[in-house]
PDB file of C-alpha atoms and ligand atoms in Angstrom:
ATOM      1  CA  MET A   1      75.027  56.306 255.455  1.00  0.00           C
ATOM      2  CA  THR A   2      78.035  58.648 255.718  1.00  0.00           C
ATOM      3  CA  ALA A   3      79.814  56.453 258.279  1.00  0.00           C
ATOM      4  CA  SER A   4      80.613  53.796 255.687  1.00  0.00           C
ATOM      5  CA  LEU A   5      81.684  56.194 252.979  1.00  0.00           C
ATOM      6  CA  GLY A   6      85.302  57.075 252.105  1.00  0.00           C
ATOM      7  CA  ASN A   7      87.301  58.466 254.962  1.00  0.00           C
ATOM      8  CA  LEU A   8      88.873  61.846 254.233  1.00  0.00           C
ATOM      9  CA  ALA A   9      90.635  62.345 257.575  1.00  0.00           C
ATOM     10  CA  GLY A  10      93.871  64.274 257.197  1.00  0.00           C
ATOM     11  CA  LYS A  11      93.097  65.381 253.638  1.00  0.00           C
ATOM     12  CA  VAL A  12      93.097  69.050 252.685  1.00  0.00           C
ATOM     13  CA  ALA A  13      90.370  69.749 250.117  1.00  0.00           C
ATOM     14  CA  LEU A  14      89.777  72.912 248.125  1.00  0.00           C
ATOM     15  CA  ILE A  15      86.139  73.117 247.001  1.00  0.00           C
ATOM     16  CA  THR A  16      84.985  75.782 244.543  1.00  0.00           C
ATOM     17  CA  GLY A  17      81.342  76.783 244.266  1.00  0.00           C
ATOM     18  CA  ALA A  18      81.071  75.914 247.947  1.00  0.00           C
ATOM     19  CA  SER A  19      78.593  78.722 248.621  1.00  0.00           C
ATOM     20  CA  SER A  20      75.689  76.905 246.913  1.00  0.00           C
ATOM     21  CA  GLY A  21      74.222  73.665 245.583  1.00  0.00           C
ATOM     22  CA  ILE A  22      76.521  70.729 244.877  1.00  0.00           C
ATOM     23  CA  GLY A  23      79.664  72.471 246.171  1.00  0.00           C
ATOM     24  CA  ALA A  24      77.934  73.345 249.444  1.00  0.00           C
ATOM     25  CA  ALA A  25      76.625  69.779 249.890  1.00  0.00           C
ATOM     26  CA  THR A  26      80.111  68.442 249.117  1.00  0.00           C
ATOM     27  CA  ALA A  27      81.674  70.779 251.685  1.00  0.00           C
ATOM     28  CA  VAL A  28      79.287  69.630 254.412  1.00  0.00           C
ATOM     29  CA  LEU A  29      79.794  65.955 253.568  1.00  0.00           C
ATOM     30  CA  PHE A  30      83.590  66.323 253.393  1.00  0.00           C
ATOM     31  CA  SER A  31      83.555  67.983 256.840  1.00  0.00           C
ATOM     32  CA  LYS A  32      81.681  64.954 258.214  1.00  0.00           C
ATOM     33  CA  LEU A  33      84.264  62.665 256.616  1.00  0.00           C
ATOM     34  CA  GLY A  34      87.125  64.435 258.362  1.00  0.00           C
ATOM     35  CA  ALA A  35      88.574  66.598 255.569  1.00  0.00           C
ATOM     36  CA  THR A  36      90.198  69.953 256.263  1.00  0.00           C
ATOM     37  CA  LEU A  37      88.502  72.489 254.019  1.00  0.00           C
ATOM     38  CA  ALA A  38      89.254  75.568 251.956  1.00  0.00           C
ATOM     39  CA  LEU A  39      85.948  76.833 250.545  1.00  0.00           C
ATOM     40  CA  THR A  40      85.437  79.409 247.817  1.00  0.00           C
ATOM     41  CA  GLY A  41      82.473  81.266 246.392  1.00  0.00           C
ATOM     42  CA  ARG A  42      81.533  84.816 245.470  1.00  0.00           C
ATOM     43  CA  LYS A  43      78.717  85.444 247.951  1.00  0.00           C
ATOM     44  CA  GLN A  44      80.306  85.932 251.356  1.00  0.00           C
ATOM     45  CA  ASP A  45      77.020  85.428 253.292  1.00  0.00           C
ATOM     46  CA  ASN A  46      76.412  82.033 251.725  1.00  0.00           C
ATOM     47  CA  LEU A  47      80.033  81.054 252.163  1.00  0.00           C
ATOM     48  CA  ASP A  48      79.806  81.959 255.870  1.00  0.00           C
ATOM     49  CA  ARG A  49      76.624  79.891 256.215  1.00  0.00           C
ATOM     50  CA  VAL A  50      78.236  76.808 254.657  1.00  0.00           C
ATOM     51  CA  GLY A  51      81.419  77.430 256.672  1.00  0.00           C
ATOM     52  CA  ASN A  52      79.374  77.411 259.898  1.00  0.00           C
ATOM     53  CA  LEU A  53      77.652  74.158 258.938  1.00  0.00           C
ATOM     54  CA  CYS A  54      81.060  72.565 258.280  1.00  0.00           C
ATOM     55  CA  SER A  55      82.459  73.880 261.585  1.00  0.00           C
ATOM     56  CA  GLU A  56      79.738  71.955 263.426  1.00  0.00           C
ATOM     57  CA  ASN A  57      81.264  68.708 262.119  1.00  0.00           C
ATOM     58  CA  SER A  58      84.952  69.451 262.361  1.00  0.00           C
ATOM     59  CA  LYS A  59      87.534  70.709 264.833  1.00  0.00           C
ATOM     60  CA  THR A  60      89.453  72.564 262.128  1.00  0.00           C
ATOM     61  CA  LYS A  61      87.719  75.740 260.974  1.00  0.00           C
ATOM     62  CA  PRO A  62      87.302  75.904 257.181  1.00  0.00           C
ATOM     63  CA  LEU A  63      89.295  78.570 255.387  1.00  0.00           C
ATOM     64  CA  LEU A  64      86.759  80.763 253.580  1.00  0.00           C
ATOM     65  CA  LEU A  65      88.028  82.494 250.460  1.00  0.00           C
ATOM     66  CA  GLN A  66      85.756  84.879 248.594  1.00  0.00           C
ATOM     67  CA  ALA A  67      86.868  84.840 244.966  1.00  0.00           C
ATOM     68  CA  ASP A  68      85.667  85.284 241.409  1.00  0.00           C
ATOM     69  CA  LEU A  69      87.524  82.466 239.695  1.00  0.00           C
ATOM     70  CA  VAL A  70      87.256  84.082 236.286  1.00  0.00           C
ATOM     71  CA  ILE A  71      89.703  86.685 237.598  1.00  0.00           C
ATOM     72  CA  GLU A  72      93.114  85.080 237.223  1.00  0.00           C
ATOM     73  CA  ASP A  73      94.586  86.768 240.310  1.00  0.00           C
ATOM     74  CA  ASP A  74      91.671  85.522 242.428  1.00  0.00           C
ATOM     75  CA  ALA A  75      92.321  81.939 241.303  1.00  0.00           C
ATOM     76  CA  LYS A  76      96.021  82.289 242.149  1.00  0.00           C
ATOM     77  CA  LYS A  77      95.194  83.711 245.578  1.00  0.00           C
ATOM     78  CA  VAL A  78      92.800  80.836 246.326  1.00  0.00           C
ATOM     79  CA  VAL A  79      95.442  78.165 245.730  1.00  0.00           C
ATOM     80  CA  GLU A  80      98.258  80.138 247.373  1.00  0.00           C
ATOM     81  CA  SER A  81      96.190  80.972 250.467  1.00  0.00           C
ATOM     82  CA  THR A  82      95.088  77.348 250.875  1.00  0.00           C
ATOM     83  CA  VAL A  83      98.627  76.001 250.702  1.00  0.00           C
ATOM     84  CA  GLN A  84      99.952  78.796 252.915  1.00  0.00           C
ATOM     85  CA  HIS A  85      97.248  78.173 255.527  1.00  0.00           C
ATOM     86  CA  PHE A  86      97.250  74.375 255.637  1.00  0.00           C
ATOM     87  CA  GLY A  87     100.736  73.641 254.246  1.00  0.00           C
ATOM     88  CA  LYS A  88      99.434  71.186 251.638  1.00  0.00           C
ATOM     89  CA  LEU A  89      96.607  70.295 249.271  1.00  0.00           C
ATOM     90  CA  HIS A  90      95.278  66.814 248.462  1.00  0.00           C
ATOM     91  CA  ILE A  91      91.934  67.321 246.715  1.00  0.00           C
ATOM     92  CA  LEU A  92      90.501  69.879 244.310  1.00  0.00           C
ATOM     93  CA  VAL A  93      86.750  69.781 243.685  1.00  0.00           C
ATOM     94  CA  ASN A  94      85.768  72.096 240.817  1.00  0.00           C
ATOM     95  CA  CYS A  95      82.094  72.887 241.445  1.00  0.00           C
ATOM     96  CA  ALA A  96      81.878  76.578 240.488  1.00  0.00           C
ATOM     97  CA  GLY A  97      79.800  77.055 237.373  1.00  0.00           C
ATOM     98  CA  ILE A  98      76.945  78.977 235.788  1.00  0.00           C
ATOM     99  CA  LEU A  99      74.101  78.331 233.376  1.00  0.00           C
ATOM    100  CA  GLU A 100      72.516  80.807 230.973  1.00  0.00           C
ATOM    101  CA  LEU A 101      69.532  79.949 228.813  1.00  0.00           C
ATOM    102  CA  GLY A 102      69.491  80.091 225.033  1.00  0.00           C
ATOM    103  CA  ASN A 103      69.895  78.203 221.776  1.00  0.00           C
ATOM    104  CA  ILE A 104      72.201  78.724 218.776  1.00  0.00           C
ATOM    105  CA  GLU A 105      69.899  81.435 217.406  1.00  0.00           C
ATOM    106  CA  ASN A 106      69.793  83.640 220.450  1.00  0.00           C
ATOM    107  CA  THR A 107      72.856  82.931 222.597  1.00  0.00           C
ATOM    108  CA  SER A 108      75.347  85.760 222.159  1.00  0.00           C
ATOM    109  CA  LEU A 109      79.095  85.291 222.071  1.00  0.00           C
ATOM    110  CA  GLU A 110      79.237  87.328 225.287  1.00  0.00           C
ATOM    111  CA  GLN A 111      77.068  84.681 226.963  1.00  0.00           C
ATOM    112  CA  TYR A 112      79.169  81.920 225.404  1.00  0.00           C
ATOM    113  CA  ASP A 113      82.338  83.563 226.763  1.00  0.00           C
ATOM    114  CA  ARG A 114      80.803  84.071 230.213  1.00  0.00           C
ATOM    115  CA  MET A 115      79.891  80.381 230.485  1.00  0.00           C
ATOM    116  CA  PHE A 116      83.119  79.027 229.045  1.00  0.00           C
ATOM    117  CA  ASN A 117      85.212  81.389 231.172  1.00  0.00           C
ATOM    118  CA  ILE A 118      83.939  79.930 234.433  1.00  0.00           C
ATOM    119  CA  ASN A 119      82.742  76.459 233.357  1.00  0.00           C
ATOM    120  CA  VAL A 120      85.876  75.541 231.388  1.00  0.00           C
ATOM    121  CA  ARG A 121      88.719  78.097 231.455  1.00  0.00           C
ATOM    122  CA  ALA A 122      88.648  78.709 235.217  1.00  0.00           C
ATOM    123  CA  ILE A 123      88.660  74.954 235.898  1.00  0.00           C
ATOM    124  CA  TYR A 124      91.659  74.546 233.629  1.00  0.00           C
ATOM    125  CA  HIS A 125      93.445  77.455 235.311  1.00  0.00           C
ATOM    126  CA  LEU A 126      92.716  76.401 238.886  1.00  0.00           C
ATOM    127  CA  THR A 127      93.644  72.796 238.174  1.00  0.00           C
ATOM    128  CA  MET A 128      96.900  73.952 236.578  1.00  0.00           C
ATOM    129  CA  LEU A 129      97.699  75.998 239.679  1.00  0.00           C
ATOM    130  CA  ALA A 130      96.765  73.214 242.083  1.00  0.00           C
ATOM    131  CA  VAL A 131      98.477  70.308 240.331  1.00  0.00           C
ATOM    132  CA  PRO A 132     102.036  70.880 241.614  1.00  0.00           C
ATOM    133  CA  HIS A 133     100.717  70.748 245.195  1.00  0.00           C
ATOM    134  CA  ILE A 134      98.444  67.780 244.513  1.00  0.00           C
ATOM    135  CA  VAL A 135     101.292  65.839 242.905  1.00  0.00           C
ATOM    136  CA  GLN A 136     103.298  66.301 246.096  1.00  0.00           C
ATOM    137  CA  THR A 137     100.534  64.821 248.223  1.00  0.00           C
ATOM    138  CA  LYS A 138      99.486  62.210 245.630  1.00  0.00           C
ATOM    139  CA  GLY A 139      96.006  63.651 245.813  1.00  0.00           C
ATOM    140  CA  ASN A 140      92.933  63.995 243.598  1.00  0.00           C
ATOM    141  CA  ILE A 141      91.480  66.386 241.059  1.00  0.00           C
ATOM    142  CA  PHE A 142      87.902  66.481 239.794  1.00  0.00           C
ATOM    143  CA  PRO A 143      87.300  66.522 236.958  1.00  0.00           C
ATOM    144  CA  ASN A 144      90.358  65.034 235.283  1.00  0.00           C
ATOM    145  CA  VAL A 145      90.939  67.727 232.704  1.00  0.00           C
ATOM    146  CA  LEU A 146      93.146  68.221 229.700  1.00  0.00           C
ATOM    147  CA  ALA A 147      92.482  70.934 227.158  1.00  0.00           C
ATOM    148  CA  TYR A 148      91.698  68.557 224.287  1.00  0.00           C
ATOM    149  CA  ASN A 149      89.400  66.335 226.301  1.00  0.00           C
ATOM    150  CA  MET A 150      87.704  69.360 227.734  1.00  0.00           C
ATOM    151  CA  SER A 151      87.025  70.874 224.328  1.00  0.00           C
ATOM    152  CA  LYS A 152      85.750  67.542 222.988  1.00  0.00           C
ATOM    153  CA  SER A 153      83.444  66.913 225.884  1.00  0.00           C
ATOM    154  CA  ALA A 154      81.984  70.397 225.678  1.00  0.00           C
ATOM    155  CA  VAL A 155      78.996  68.961 223.846  1.00  0.00           C
ATOM    156  CA  ASP A 156      78.196  66.383 226.515  1.00  0.00           C
ATOM    157  CA  HIS A 157      74.936  66.839 228.340  1.00  0.00           C
ATOM    158  CA  PRO A 158      74.897  66.168 232.057  1.00  0.00           C
ATOM    159  CA  GLY A 159      71.982  65.167 234.226  1.00  0.00           C
ATOM    160  CA  VAL A 160      69.945  67.541 236.362  1.00  0.00           C
ATOM    161  CA  THR A 161      70.538  68.194 240.051  1.00  0.00           C
ATOM    162  CA  VAL A 162      68.148  70.323 242.097  1.00  0.00           C
ATOM    163  CA  THR A 163      70.132  73.479 242.979  1.00  0.00           C
ATOM    164  CA  GLU A 164      69.958  77.195 242.241  1.00  0.00           C
ATOM    165  CA  LEU A 165      71.721  76.759 238.872  1.00  0.00           C
ATOM    166  CA  GLN A 166      68.774  76.789 236.485  1.00  0.00           C
ATOM    167  CA  LYS A 167      66.844  79.471 238.402  1.00  0.00           C
ATOM    168  CA  ARG A 168      69.893  81.699 238.476  1.00  0.00           C
ATOM    169  CA  GLY A 169      70.197  81.056 234.758  1.00  0.00           C
ATOM    170  CA  GLY A 170      66.771  82.606 234.156  1.00  0.00           C
ATOM    171  CA  LEU A 171      64.052  79.982 234.795  1.00  0.00           C
ATOM    172  CA  ASP A 172      61.242  81.346 236.973  1.00  0.00           C
ATOM    173  CA  GLU A 173      59.546  79.122 239.576  1.00  0.00           C
ATOM    174  CA  GLU A 174      56.860  77.896 237.167  1.00  0.00           C
ATOM    175  CA  ALA A 175      59.305  77.110 234.360  1.00  0.00           C
ATOM    176  CA  TYR A 176      61.617  75.392 236.826  1.00  0.00           C
ATOM    177  CA  ALA A 177      58.768  73.219 238.122  1.00  0.00           C
ATOM    178  CA  LYS A 178      57.984  72.201 234.517  1.00  0.00           C
ATOM    179  CA  PHE A 179      61.669  71.547 233.869  1.00  0.00           C
ATOM    180  CA  LEU A 180      61.830  69.249 236.906  1.00  0.00           C
ATOM    181  CA  GLU A 181      58.631  67.513 235.791  1.00  0.00           C
ATOM    182  CA  ARG A 182      60.327  66.804 232.457  1.00  0.00           C
ATOM    183  CA  THR A 183      63.296  65.158 234.175  1.00  0.00           C
ATOM    184  CA  LYS A 184      60.912  62.288 234.969  1.00  0.00           C
ATOM    185  CA  GLU A 185      61.073  61.438 231.255  1.00  0.00           C
ATOM    186  CA  THR A 186      64.655  62.406 230.453  1.00  0.00           C
ATOM    187  CA  HIS A 187      66.323  60.570 233.354  1.00  0.00           C
ATOM    188  CA  ALA A 188      66.301  56.777 233.527  1.00  0.00           C
ATOM    189  CA  LEU A 189      65.660  56.922 237.271  1.00  0.00           C
ATOM    190  CA  GLY A 190      62.628  59.117 236.627  1.00  0.00           C
ATOM    191  CA  ARG A 191      63.756  62.133 238.631  1.00  0.00           C
ATOM    192  CA  ALA A 192      66.391  64.832 239.051  1.00  0.00           C
ATOM    193  CA  GLY A 193      69.139  64.302 241.619  1.00  0.00           C
ATOM    194  CA  GLN A 194      69.787  65.995 244.960  1.00  0.00           C
ATOM    195  CA  PRO A 195      73.120  67.783 245.590  1.00  0.00           C
ATOM    196  CA  GLU A 196      73.876  65.360 248.449  1.00  0.00           C
ATOM    197  CA  GLU A 197      73.747  62.464 245.963  1.00  0.00           C
ATOM    198  CA  VAL A 198      76.400  64.120 243.801  1.00  0.00           C
ATOM    199  CA  ALA A 199      78.447  64.989 246.906  1.00  0.00           C
ATOM    200  CA  ARG A 200      78.537  61.311 247.914  1.00  0.00           C
ATOM    201  CA  ALA A 201      79.971  60.317 244.524  1.00  0.00           C
ATOM    202  CA  ILE A 202      82.588  63.085 244.795  1.00  0.00           C
ATOM    203  CA  ALA A 203      83.525  61.965 248.317  1.00  0.00           C
ATOM    204  CA  PHE A 204      83.951  58.377 247.147  1.00  0.00           C
ATOM    205  CA  LEU A 205      86.191  59.413 244.245  1.00  0.00           C
ATOM    206  CA  ALA A 206      88.228  61.690 246.529  1.00  0.00           C
ATOM    207  CA  SER A 207      88.781  58.965 249.110  1.00  0.00           C
ATOM    208  CA  ASP A 208      91.268  56.103 249.279  1.00  0.00           C
ATOM    209  CA  ASP A 209      88.316  53.766 248.582  1.00  0.00           C
ATOM    210  CA  ALA A 210      88.713  54.822 244.938  1.00  0.00           C
ATOM    211  CA  SER A 211      92.457  54.105 244.967  1.00  0.00           C
ATOM    212  CA  PHE A 212      92.456  52.172 241.657  1.00  0.00           C
ATOM    213  CA  ILE A 213      90.276  54.654 239.775  1.00  0.00           C
ATOM    214  CA  THR A 214      91.945  57.370 237.732  1.00  0.00           C
ATOM    215  CA  GLY A 215      91.146  59.331 234.591  1.00  0.00           C
ATOM    216  CA  ALA A 216      87.573  58.073 234.734  1.00  0.00           C
ATOM    217  CA  SER A 217      84.400  60.032 234.060  1.00  0.00           C
ATOM    218  CA  LEU A 218      81.646  58.793 236.317  1.00  0.00           C
ATOM    219  CA  PRO A 219      78.142  59.781 235.236  1.00  0.00           C
ATOM    220  CA  VAL A 220      76.190  60.852 238.326  1.00  0.00           C
ATOM    221  CA  ASP A 221      73.105  61.737 236.356  1.00  0.00           C
ATOM    222  CA  GLY A 222      70.253  59.387 237.183  1.00  0.00           C
ATOM    223  CA  GLY A 223      70.884  57.574 233.895  1.00  0.00           C
ATOM    224  CA  ARG A 224      70.436  60.708 231.767  1.00  0.00           C
ATOM    225  CA  HIS A 225      73.359  59.671 229.541  1.00  0.00           C
ATOM    226  CA  ALA A 226      71.719  56.347 228.742  1.00  0.00           C
ATOM    227  CA  MET A 227      68.478  57.882 227.468  1.00  0.00           C
ATOM    228  CA  CYS A 228      67.632  58.842 223.895  1.00  0.00           C
ATOM    229  CA  PRO A 229      68.169  62.575 223.276  1.00  0.00           C
ATOM    230  CA  ARG A 230      64.790  64.313 223.601  1.00  0.00           C
TER     231      ARG A 230
HETATM  232  N1  NAP B   1      72.350  71.466 239.020  1.00  0.00           N
HETATM  233  C1  NAP B   1      72.462  70.720 237.915  1.00  0.00           C
HETATM  234  O1  NAP B   1      71.475  70.224 237.358  1.00  0.00           O
HETATM  235  C2  NAP B   1      73.822  70.454 237.325  1.00  0.00           C
HETATM  236  C3  NAP B   1      73.936  69.478 236.341  1.00  0.00           C
HETATM  237  C4  NAP B   1      75.177  69.210 235.793  1.00  0.00           C
HETATM  238  C5  NAP B   1      76.273  69.934 236.180  1.00  0.00           C
HETATM  239  N2  NAP B   1      76.148  70.894 237.149  1.00  0.00           N
HETATM  240  C6  NAP B   1      77.351  71.650 237.500  1.00  0.00           C
HETATM  241  O2  NAP B   1      77.613  71.525 238.879  1.00  0.00           O
HETATM  242  C7  NAP B   1      78.317  72.688 239.335  1.00  0.00           C
HETATM  243  C8  NAP B   1      77.625  73.241 240.571  1.00  0.00           C
HETATM  244  O3  NAP B   1      76.352  73.748 240.170  1.00  0.00           O
HETATM  245  P1  NAP B   1      75.105  73.858 241.154  1.00  0.00           P
HETATM  246  O4  NAP B   1      74.007  73.150 240.503  1.00  0.00           O
HETATM  247  O5  NAP B   1      75.504  73.526 242.532  1.00  0.00           O
HETATM  248  O6  NAP B   1      74.791  75.433 240.965  1.00  0.00           O
HETATM  249  P2  NAP B   1      74.582  76.634 241.980  1.00  0.00           P
HETATM  250  O7  NAP B   1      73.748  76.219 243.122  1.00  0.00           O
HETATM  251  O8  NAP B   1      74.122  77.782 241.129  1.00  0.00           O
HETATM  252  O9  NAP B   1      76.082  76.920 242.500  1.00  0.00           O
HETATM  253  C9  NAP B   1      77.046  77.442 241.640  1.00  0.00           C
HETATM  254  C10 NAP B   1      78.279  77.803 242.448  1.00  0.00           C
HETATM  255  O10 NAP B   1      79.296  78.299 241.551  1.00  0.00           O
HETATM  256  C11 NAP B   1      79.815  79.523 242.077  1.00  0.00           C
HETATM  257  N3  NAP B   1      80.290  80.384 240.998  1.00  0.00           N
HETATM  258  C12 NAP B   1      79.649  80.706 239.845  1.00  0.00           C
HETATM  259  N4  NAP B   1      80.407  81.548 239.126  1.00  0.00           N
HETATM  260  C13 NAP B   1      81.550  81.761 239.831  1.00  0.00           C
HETATM  261  C14 NAP B   1      82.711  82.558 239.612  1.00  0.00           C
HETATM  262  N5  NAP B   1      82.863  83.317 238.516  1.00  0.00           N
HETATM  263  N6  NAP B   1      83.686  82.532 240.549  1.00  0.00           N
HETATM  264  C15 NAP B   1      83.556  81.784 241.664  1.00  0.00           C
HETATM  265  N7  NAP B   1      82.482  81.014 241.940  1.00  0.00           N
HETATM  266  C16 NAP B   1      81.478  81.022 241.023  1.00  0.00           C
HETATM  267  C17 NAP B   1      78.639  80.144 242.818  1.00  0.00           C
HETATM  268  O11 NAP B   1      79.119  81.094 243.731  1.00  0.00           O
HETATM  269  P3  NAP B   1      78.161  82.264 244.316  1.00  0.00           P
HETATM  270  O12 NAP B   1      76.795  81.673 244.499  1.00  0.00           O
HETATM  271  O13 NAP B   1      78.818  82.611 245.615  1.00  0.00           O
HETATM  272  O14 NAP B   1      78.183  83.342 243.305  1.00  0.00           O
HETATM  273  C18 NAP B   1      78.040  78.901 243.481  1.00  0.00           C
HETATM  274  O15 NAP B   1      78.737  78.582 244.656  1.00  0.00           O
HETATM  275  C19 NAP B   1      78.315  73.678 238.150  1.00  0.00           C
HETATM  276  O16 NAP B   1      79.561  73.604 237.490  1.00  0.00           O
HETATM  277  C20 NAP B   1      77.204  73.136 237.263  1.00  0.00           C
HETATM  278  O17 NAP B   1      77.418  73.478 235.906  1.00  0.00           O
HETATM  279  C21 NAP B   1      74.952  71.145 237.730  1.00  0.00           C
END
């Protein structure tokens, strides 16, 4: 399957959230497709594990950068170190993110700030830092973000992918199993996605095979967006 997918040989890709879930699956797939990788996450052990998996597929060792992207200096160091180490940057994949449970009645502003700081502000910041380098290489950024569009799309609801996200956000095993059971009704394809399925869409968009696609939002959500809200 991967042999026919977009070739990323010679491309330098910076992947955030590479220590888990979708970011980790994207890192492994990108390494198979020939990309040179800078990987970031907070948990060094997990980052090392993903780095080792990528090394099995590639001659160039991934650059592993432990960083909390909410900290502005960490974000700066991630971009600077990548460009210093590899001399260029073609692709930025923004996968770092968190989920915390709650509705309007019981979600505190502290929780709101925590989620927006990593899920929105850090993406904006990192993209801003990476853009001058990506412009030079005529590369790619995911997602395509501008402050207005980001604020407007903040009420969009994405599909579900099976990762650590929801469990880390507070769902225990039983609740998570129920949540996944429910995805059979809320997703047109009748199931949640696997991180490798999201990684394949990211790899396609990052490759020259998507050379006439820009500024597009591609739902990779098992048809969740096409279902009635429920
Ligand atoms: N899974 C889904 O159903 C789903 C659906 C739609 C969108 N998404 C989005 O997809 C992205 C990846 O999520 P996932 O499902 O793969 O979740 P995950 O398995 O929990 O992975 C989240 C990743 O983000 C990193 N991260 C979180 N906060 C960070 C911070 N402050 N600084 C640096 N890195 C940070 C984590 O690093 P450490 O583990 O090292 O701390 C981890 O690598 C997220 O943006 C999520 O919102 C997921």
